[in-house]
PDB file of C-alpha atoms and ligand atoms in Angstrom:
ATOM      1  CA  UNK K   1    -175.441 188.883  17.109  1.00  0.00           C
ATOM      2  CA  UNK K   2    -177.414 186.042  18.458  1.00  0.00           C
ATOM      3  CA  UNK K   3    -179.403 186.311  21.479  1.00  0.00           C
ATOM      4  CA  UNK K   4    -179.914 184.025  24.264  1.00  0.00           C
ATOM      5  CA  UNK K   5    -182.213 184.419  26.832  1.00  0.00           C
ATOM      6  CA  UNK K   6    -181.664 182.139  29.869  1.00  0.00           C
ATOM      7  CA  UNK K   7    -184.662 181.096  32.183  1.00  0.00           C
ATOM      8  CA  UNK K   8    -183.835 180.783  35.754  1.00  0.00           C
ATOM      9  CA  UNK K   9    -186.014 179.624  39.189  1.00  0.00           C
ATOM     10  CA  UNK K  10    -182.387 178.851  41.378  1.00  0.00           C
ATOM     11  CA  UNK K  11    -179.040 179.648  42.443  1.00  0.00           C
ATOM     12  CA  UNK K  12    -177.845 180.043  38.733  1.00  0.00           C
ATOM     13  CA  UNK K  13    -174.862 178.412  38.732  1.00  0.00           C
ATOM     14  CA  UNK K  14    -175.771 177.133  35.152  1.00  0.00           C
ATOM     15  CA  UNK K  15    -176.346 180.888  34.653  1.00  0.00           C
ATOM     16  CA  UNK K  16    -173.390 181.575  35.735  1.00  0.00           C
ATOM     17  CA  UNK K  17    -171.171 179.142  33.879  1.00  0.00           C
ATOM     18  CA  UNK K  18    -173.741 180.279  30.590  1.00  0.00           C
ATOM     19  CA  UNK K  19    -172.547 184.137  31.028  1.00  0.00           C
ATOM     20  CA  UNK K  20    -168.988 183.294  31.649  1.00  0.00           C
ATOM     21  CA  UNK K  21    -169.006 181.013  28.174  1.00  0.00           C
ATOM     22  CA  UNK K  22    -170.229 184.031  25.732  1.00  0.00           C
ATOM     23  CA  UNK K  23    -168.427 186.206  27.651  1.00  0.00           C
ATOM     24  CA  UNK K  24    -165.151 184.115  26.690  1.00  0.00           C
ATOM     25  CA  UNK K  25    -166.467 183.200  23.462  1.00  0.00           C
ATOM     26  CA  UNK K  26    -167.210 180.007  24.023  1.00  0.00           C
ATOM     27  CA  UNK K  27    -170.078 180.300  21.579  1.00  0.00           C
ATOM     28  CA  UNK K  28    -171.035 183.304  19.239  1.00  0.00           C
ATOM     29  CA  UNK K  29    -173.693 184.650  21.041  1.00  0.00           C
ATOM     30  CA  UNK K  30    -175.069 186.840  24.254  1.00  0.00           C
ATOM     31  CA  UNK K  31    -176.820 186.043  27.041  1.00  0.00           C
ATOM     32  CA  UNK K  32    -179.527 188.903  25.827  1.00  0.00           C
ATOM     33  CA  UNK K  33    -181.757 188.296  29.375  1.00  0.00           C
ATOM     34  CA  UNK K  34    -182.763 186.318  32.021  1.00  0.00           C
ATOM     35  CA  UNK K  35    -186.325 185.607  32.454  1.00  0.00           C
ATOM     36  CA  UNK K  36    -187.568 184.202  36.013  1.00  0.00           C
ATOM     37  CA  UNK K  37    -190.427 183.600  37.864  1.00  0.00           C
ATOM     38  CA  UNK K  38    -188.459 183.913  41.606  1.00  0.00           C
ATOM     39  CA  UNK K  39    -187.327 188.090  42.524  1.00  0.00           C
ATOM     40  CA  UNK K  40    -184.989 186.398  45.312  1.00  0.00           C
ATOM     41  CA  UNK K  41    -183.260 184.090  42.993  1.00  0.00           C
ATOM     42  CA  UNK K  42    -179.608 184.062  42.663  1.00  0.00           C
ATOM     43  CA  UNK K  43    -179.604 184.186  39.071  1.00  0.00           C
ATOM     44  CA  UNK K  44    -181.499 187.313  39.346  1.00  0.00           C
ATOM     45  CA  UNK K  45    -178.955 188.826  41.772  1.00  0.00           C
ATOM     46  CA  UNK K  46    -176.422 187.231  39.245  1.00  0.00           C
ATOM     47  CA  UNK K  47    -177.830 189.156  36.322  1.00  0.00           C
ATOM     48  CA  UNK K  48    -178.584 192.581  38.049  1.00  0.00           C
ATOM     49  CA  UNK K  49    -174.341 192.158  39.109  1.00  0.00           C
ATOM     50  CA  UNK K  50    -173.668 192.193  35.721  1.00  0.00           C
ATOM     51  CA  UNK K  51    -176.065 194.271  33.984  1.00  0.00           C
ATOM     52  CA  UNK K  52    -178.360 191.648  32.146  1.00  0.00           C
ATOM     53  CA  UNK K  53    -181.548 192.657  31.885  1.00  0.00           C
ATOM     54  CA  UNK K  54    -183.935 190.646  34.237  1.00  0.00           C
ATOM     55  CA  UNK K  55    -187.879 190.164  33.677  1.00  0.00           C
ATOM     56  CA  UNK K  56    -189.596 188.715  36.915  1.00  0.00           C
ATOM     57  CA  UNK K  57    -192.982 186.600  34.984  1.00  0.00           C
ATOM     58  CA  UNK K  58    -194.784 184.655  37.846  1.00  0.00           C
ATOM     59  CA  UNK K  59    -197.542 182.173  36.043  1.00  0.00           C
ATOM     60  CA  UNK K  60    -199.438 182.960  39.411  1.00  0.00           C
ATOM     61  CA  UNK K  61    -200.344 186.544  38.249  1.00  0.00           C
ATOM     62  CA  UNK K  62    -202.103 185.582  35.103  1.00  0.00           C
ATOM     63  CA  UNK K  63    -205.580 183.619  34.709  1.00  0.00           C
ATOM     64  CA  UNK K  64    -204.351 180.814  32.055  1.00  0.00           C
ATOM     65  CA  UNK K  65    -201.309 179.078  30.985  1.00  0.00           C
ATOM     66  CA  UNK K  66    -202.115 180.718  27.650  1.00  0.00           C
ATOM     67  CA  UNK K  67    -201.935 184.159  29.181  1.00  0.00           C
ATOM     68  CA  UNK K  68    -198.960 183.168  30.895  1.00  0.00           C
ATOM     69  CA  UNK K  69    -196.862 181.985  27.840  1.00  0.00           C
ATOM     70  CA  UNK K  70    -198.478 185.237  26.006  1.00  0.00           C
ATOM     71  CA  UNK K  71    -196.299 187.002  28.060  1.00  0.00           C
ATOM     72  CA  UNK K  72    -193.257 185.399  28.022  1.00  0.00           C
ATOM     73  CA  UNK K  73    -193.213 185.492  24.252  1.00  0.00           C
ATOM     74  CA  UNK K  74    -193.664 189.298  24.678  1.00  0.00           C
ATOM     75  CA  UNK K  75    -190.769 189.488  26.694  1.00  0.00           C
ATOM     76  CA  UNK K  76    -188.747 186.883  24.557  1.00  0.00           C
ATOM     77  CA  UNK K  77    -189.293 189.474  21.679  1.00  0.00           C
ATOM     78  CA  UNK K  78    -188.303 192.668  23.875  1.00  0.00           C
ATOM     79  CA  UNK K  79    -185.217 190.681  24.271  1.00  0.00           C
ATOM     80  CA  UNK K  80    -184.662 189.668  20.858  1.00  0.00           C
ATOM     81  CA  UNK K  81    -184.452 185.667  21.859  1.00  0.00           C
ATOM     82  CA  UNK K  82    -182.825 183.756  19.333  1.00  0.00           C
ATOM     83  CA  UNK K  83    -182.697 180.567  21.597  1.00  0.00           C
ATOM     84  CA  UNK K  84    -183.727 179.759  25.251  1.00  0.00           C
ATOM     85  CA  UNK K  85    -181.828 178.186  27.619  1.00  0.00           C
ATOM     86  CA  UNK K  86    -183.549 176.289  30.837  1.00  0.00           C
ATOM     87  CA  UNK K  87    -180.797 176.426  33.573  1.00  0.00           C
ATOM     88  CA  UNK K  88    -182.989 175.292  36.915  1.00  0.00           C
ATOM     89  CA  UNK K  89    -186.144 176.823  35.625  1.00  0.00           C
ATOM     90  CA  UNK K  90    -189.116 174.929  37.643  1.00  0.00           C
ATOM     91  CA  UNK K  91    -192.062 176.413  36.040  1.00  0.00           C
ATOM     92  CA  UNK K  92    -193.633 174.649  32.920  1.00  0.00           C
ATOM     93  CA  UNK K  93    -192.768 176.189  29.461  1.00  0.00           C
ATOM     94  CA  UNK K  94    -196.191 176.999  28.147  1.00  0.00           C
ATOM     95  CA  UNK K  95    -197.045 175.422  25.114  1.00  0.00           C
ATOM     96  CA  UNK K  96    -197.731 178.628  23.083  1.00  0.00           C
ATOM     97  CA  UNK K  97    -194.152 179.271  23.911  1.00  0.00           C
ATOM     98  CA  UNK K  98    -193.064 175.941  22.512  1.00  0.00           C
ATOM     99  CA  UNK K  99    -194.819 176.081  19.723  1.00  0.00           C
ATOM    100  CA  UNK K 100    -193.123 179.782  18.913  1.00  0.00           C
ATOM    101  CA  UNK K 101    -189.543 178.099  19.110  1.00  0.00           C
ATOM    102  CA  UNK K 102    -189.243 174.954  17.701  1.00  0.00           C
ATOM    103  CA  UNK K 103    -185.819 173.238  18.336  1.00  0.00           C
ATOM    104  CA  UNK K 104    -184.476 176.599  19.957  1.00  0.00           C
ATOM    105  CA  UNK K 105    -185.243 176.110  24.069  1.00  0.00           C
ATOM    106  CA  UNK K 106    -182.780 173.639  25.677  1.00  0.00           C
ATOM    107  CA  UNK K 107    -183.166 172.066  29.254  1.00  0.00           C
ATOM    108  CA  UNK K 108    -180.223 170.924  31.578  1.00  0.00           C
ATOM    109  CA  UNK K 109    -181.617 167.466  33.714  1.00  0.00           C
ATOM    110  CA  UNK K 110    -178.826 166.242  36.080  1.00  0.00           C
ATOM    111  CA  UNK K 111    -179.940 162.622  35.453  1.00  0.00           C
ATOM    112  CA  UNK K 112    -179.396 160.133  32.385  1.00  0.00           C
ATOM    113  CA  UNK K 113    -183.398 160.699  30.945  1.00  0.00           C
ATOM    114  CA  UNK K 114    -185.600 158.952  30.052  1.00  0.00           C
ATOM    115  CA  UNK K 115    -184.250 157.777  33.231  1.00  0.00           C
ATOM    116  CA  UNK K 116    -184.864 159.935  36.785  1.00  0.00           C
ATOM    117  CA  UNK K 117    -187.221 162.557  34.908  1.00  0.00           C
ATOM    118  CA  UNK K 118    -190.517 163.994  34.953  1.00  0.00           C
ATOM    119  CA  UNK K 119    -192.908 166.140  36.546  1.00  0.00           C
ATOM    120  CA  UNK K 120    -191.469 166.366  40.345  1.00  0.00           C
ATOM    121  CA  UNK K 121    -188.551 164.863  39.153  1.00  0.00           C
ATOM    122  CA  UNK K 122    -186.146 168.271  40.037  1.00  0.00           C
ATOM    123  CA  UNK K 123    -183.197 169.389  42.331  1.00  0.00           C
ATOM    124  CA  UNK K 124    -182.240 166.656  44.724  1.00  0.00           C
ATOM    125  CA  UNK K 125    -185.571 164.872  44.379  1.00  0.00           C
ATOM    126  CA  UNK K 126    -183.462 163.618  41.044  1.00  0.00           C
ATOM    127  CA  UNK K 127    -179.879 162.767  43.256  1.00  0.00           C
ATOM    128  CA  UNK K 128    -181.885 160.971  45.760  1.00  0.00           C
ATOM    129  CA  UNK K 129    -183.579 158.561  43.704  1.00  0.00           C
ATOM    130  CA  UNK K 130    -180.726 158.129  41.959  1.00  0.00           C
ATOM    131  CA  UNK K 131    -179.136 156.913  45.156  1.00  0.00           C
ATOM    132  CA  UNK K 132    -181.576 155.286  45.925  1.00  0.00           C
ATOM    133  CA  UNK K 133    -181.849 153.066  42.621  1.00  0.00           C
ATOM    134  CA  UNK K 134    -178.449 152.200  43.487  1.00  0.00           C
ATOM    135  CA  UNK K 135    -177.418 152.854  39.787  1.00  0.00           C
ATOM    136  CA  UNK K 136    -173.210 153.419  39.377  1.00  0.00           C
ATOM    137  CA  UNK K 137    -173.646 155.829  36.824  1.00  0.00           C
ATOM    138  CA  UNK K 138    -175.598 159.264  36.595  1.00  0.00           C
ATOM    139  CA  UNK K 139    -175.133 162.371  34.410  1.00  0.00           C
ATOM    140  CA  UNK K 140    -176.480 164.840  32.397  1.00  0.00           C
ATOM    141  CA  UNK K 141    -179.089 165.193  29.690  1.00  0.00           C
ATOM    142  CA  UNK K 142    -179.149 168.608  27.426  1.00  0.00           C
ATOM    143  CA  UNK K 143    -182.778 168.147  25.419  1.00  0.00           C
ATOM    144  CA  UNK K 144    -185.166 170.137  23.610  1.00  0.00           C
ATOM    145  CA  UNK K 145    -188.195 171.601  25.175  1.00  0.00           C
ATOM    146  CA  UNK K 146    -191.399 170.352  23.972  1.00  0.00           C
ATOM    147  CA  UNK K 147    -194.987 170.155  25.682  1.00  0.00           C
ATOM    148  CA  UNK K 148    -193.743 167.455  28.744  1.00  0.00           C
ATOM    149  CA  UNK K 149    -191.439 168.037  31.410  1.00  0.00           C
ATOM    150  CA  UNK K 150    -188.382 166.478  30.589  1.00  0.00           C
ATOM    151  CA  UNK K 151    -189.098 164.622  27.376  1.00  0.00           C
ATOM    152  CA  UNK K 152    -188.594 166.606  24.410  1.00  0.00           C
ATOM    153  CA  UNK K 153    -185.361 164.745  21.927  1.00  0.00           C
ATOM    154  CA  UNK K 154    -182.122 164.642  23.769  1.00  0.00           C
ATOM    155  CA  UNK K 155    -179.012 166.709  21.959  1.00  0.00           C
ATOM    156  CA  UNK K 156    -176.468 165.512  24.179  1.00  0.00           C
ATOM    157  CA  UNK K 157    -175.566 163.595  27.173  1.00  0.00           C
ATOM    158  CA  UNK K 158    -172.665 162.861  29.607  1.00  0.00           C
ATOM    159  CA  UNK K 159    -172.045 160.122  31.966  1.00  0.00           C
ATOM    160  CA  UNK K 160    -170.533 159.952  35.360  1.00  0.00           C
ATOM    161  CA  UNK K 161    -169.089 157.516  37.474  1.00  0.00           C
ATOM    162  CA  UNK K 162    -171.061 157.944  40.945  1.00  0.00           C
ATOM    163  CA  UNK K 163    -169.712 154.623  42.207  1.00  0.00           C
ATOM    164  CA  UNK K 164    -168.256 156.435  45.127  1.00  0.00           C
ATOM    165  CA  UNK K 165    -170.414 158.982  45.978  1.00  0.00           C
ATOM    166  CA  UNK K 166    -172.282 158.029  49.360  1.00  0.00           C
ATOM    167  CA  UNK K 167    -174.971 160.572  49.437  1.00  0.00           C
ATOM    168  CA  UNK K 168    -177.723 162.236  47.105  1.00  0.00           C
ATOM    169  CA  UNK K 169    -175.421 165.322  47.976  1.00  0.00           C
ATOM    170  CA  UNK K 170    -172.401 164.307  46.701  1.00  0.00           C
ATOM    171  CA  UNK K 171    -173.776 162.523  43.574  1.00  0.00           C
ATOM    172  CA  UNK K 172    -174.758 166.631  43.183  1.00  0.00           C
ATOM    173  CA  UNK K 173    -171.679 167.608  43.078  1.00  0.00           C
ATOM    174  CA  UNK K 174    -170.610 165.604  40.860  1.00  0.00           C
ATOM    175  CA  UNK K 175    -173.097 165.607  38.455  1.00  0.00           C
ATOM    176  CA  UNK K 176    -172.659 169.782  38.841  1.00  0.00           C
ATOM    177  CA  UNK K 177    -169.258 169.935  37.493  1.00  0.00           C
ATOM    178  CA  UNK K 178    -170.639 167.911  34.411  1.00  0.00           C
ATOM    179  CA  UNK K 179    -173.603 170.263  33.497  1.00  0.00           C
ATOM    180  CA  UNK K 180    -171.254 173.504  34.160  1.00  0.00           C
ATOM    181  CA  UNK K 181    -168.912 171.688  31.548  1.00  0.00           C
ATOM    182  CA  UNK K 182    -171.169 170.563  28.617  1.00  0.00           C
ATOM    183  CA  UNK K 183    -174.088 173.101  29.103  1.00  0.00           C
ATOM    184  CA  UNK K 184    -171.690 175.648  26.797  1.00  0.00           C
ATOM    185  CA  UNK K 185    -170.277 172.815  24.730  1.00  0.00           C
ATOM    186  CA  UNK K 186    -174.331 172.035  24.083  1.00  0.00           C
ATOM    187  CA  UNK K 187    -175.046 175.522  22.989  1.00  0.00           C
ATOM    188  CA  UNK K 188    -171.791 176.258  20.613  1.00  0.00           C
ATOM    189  CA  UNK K 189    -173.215 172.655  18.856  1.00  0.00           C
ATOM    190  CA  UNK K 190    -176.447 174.243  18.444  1.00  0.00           C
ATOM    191  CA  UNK K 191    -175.593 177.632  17.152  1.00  0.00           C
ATOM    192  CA  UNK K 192    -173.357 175.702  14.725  1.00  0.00           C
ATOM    193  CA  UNK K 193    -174.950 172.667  13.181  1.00  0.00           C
ATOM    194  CA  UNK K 194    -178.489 172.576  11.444  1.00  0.00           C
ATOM    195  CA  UNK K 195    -180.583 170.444  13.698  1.00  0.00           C
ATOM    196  CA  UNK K 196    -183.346 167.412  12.370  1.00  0.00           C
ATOM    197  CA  UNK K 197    -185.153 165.254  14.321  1.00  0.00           C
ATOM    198  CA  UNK K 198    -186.027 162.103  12.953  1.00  0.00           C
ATOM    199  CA  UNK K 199    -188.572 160.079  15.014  1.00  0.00           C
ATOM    200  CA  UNK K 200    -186.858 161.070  18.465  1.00  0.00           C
ATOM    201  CA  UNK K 201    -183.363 160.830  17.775  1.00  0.00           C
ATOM    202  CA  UNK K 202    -181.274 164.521  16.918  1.00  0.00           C
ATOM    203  CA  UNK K 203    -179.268 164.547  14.144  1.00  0.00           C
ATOM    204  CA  UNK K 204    -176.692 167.834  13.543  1.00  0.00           C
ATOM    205  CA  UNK K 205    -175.469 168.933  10.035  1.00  0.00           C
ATOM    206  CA  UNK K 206    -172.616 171.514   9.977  1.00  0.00           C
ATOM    207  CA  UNK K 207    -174.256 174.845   9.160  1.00  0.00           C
ATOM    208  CA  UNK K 208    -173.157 175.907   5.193  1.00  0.00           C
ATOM    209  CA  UNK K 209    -171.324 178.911   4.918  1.00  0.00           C
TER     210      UNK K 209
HETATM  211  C1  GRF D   1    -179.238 171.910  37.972  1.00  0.00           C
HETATM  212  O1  GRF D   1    -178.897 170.698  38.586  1.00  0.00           O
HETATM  213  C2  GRF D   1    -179.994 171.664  36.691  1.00  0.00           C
HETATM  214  O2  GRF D   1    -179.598 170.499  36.035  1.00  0.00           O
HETATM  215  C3  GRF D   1    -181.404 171.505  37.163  1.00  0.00           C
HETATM  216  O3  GRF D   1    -181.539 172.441  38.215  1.00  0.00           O
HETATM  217  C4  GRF D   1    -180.256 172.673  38.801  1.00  0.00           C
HETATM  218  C5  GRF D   1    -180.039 174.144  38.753  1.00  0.00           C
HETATM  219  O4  GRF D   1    -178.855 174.524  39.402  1.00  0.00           O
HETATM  220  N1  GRF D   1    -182.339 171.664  36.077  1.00  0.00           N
HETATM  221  P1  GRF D   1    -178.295 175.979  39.203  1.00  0.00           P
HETATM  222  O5  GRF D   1    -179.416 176.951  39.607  1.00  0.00           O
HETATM  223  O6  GRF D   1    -177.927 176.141  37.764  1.00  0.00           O
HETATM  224  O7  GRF D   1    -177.126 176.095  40.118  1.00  0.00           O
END
């Protein structure tokens, strides 16, 4: 079976809607763990609910980003990780931890990047200056991690109409519904296509059987 360990700092809907997909079968794999750096989180309430094993790893409580990332790989191992999902993680992958997964740790940005991205550039701080651009159209952006926040190659977006949304709030909600529905479409893709990335665009094979 593949494993998927999910990294949460939030309320987990993403977490959520993750579970629920391998649960259905969605995609062929489990949600293995969930790895977060915030005890109070709802994810982590989420995953202790349903009996997915939790590790709390706060980068506060070790002495380099090196150290840090040294022990999220150990965990990553303990759980078997196959692939990583970001779902409202707000702590910077390390890059040892990049480096140990390359083209296997996805991120969920509720914003059309390279647009509305960035270090800062989370939660409603995104829907606000969205609004504030004035910009008729948000969405979502599934990419792969690498060493800067929010700029590794994209693997698949989704657009919105936010024409008629007339706060950062509800362009949140609507943006929401669109990560809850392509987040699992984004991970049955990967699990079943070979992945290259030429220059910065993604390009998927079907997997030969
Ligand atoms: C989502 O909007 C996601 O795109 C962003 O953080 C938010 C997390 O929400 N990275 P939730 O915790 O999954 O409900």
């Amino acid at each position: 079976m593949v494993n998927i360990v999910v990294f949460a700092s939030g309320r987990g809907s993403n977490f959520r809607t993750l579970y629920q997909a391998s649960v259905e079968g969605i995609f062929k794999a489990r949600i293995a763990g969930l790895i977060s750096n915030r005890a109070q989180a709802g994810a982590v309430a989420f995953a202790h609910q349903n009996n997915i094993p939790v590790a709390i790893v706060k980068p506060a409580d070790f002495s380099s980003e090196t150290a840090f990332g040294e022990q999220l790989i150990r965990q990553l191992q303990e759980f078997k990780a196959d692939y990583i999902l970001l779902a409202g993680y707000l702590k910077k992958i390390p890059d040892n931890v990049v480096l140990k997964y390359p083209l296997r740790i996805l991120n969920i940005h509720p914003a059309l990047l390279p647009a509305f991205g960035g270090k800062g550039m989370y939660g409603m701080r995104v829907h606000e200056a969205v609004f504030e651009a004035g910009v008729k159209v948000s969405g979502v952006t599934i990419h792969f991690v690498d060493t800067e926040y929010d700029r590794g190659p994209i693997f698949l977006q989704k657009c919105v109409d936010i024409s008629q949304c007339n706060s950062p709030q509800e362009i949140a909600d609507t943006v929401l519904k669109i990560e809850h529905q392509i987040y699992p479409i984004a991970v049955k893709m990967l699990l079943e296509n070979e992945v290259e990335v030429i220059g910065r665009r993604v390009i998927l094979r079907e997997k030969k059987t």
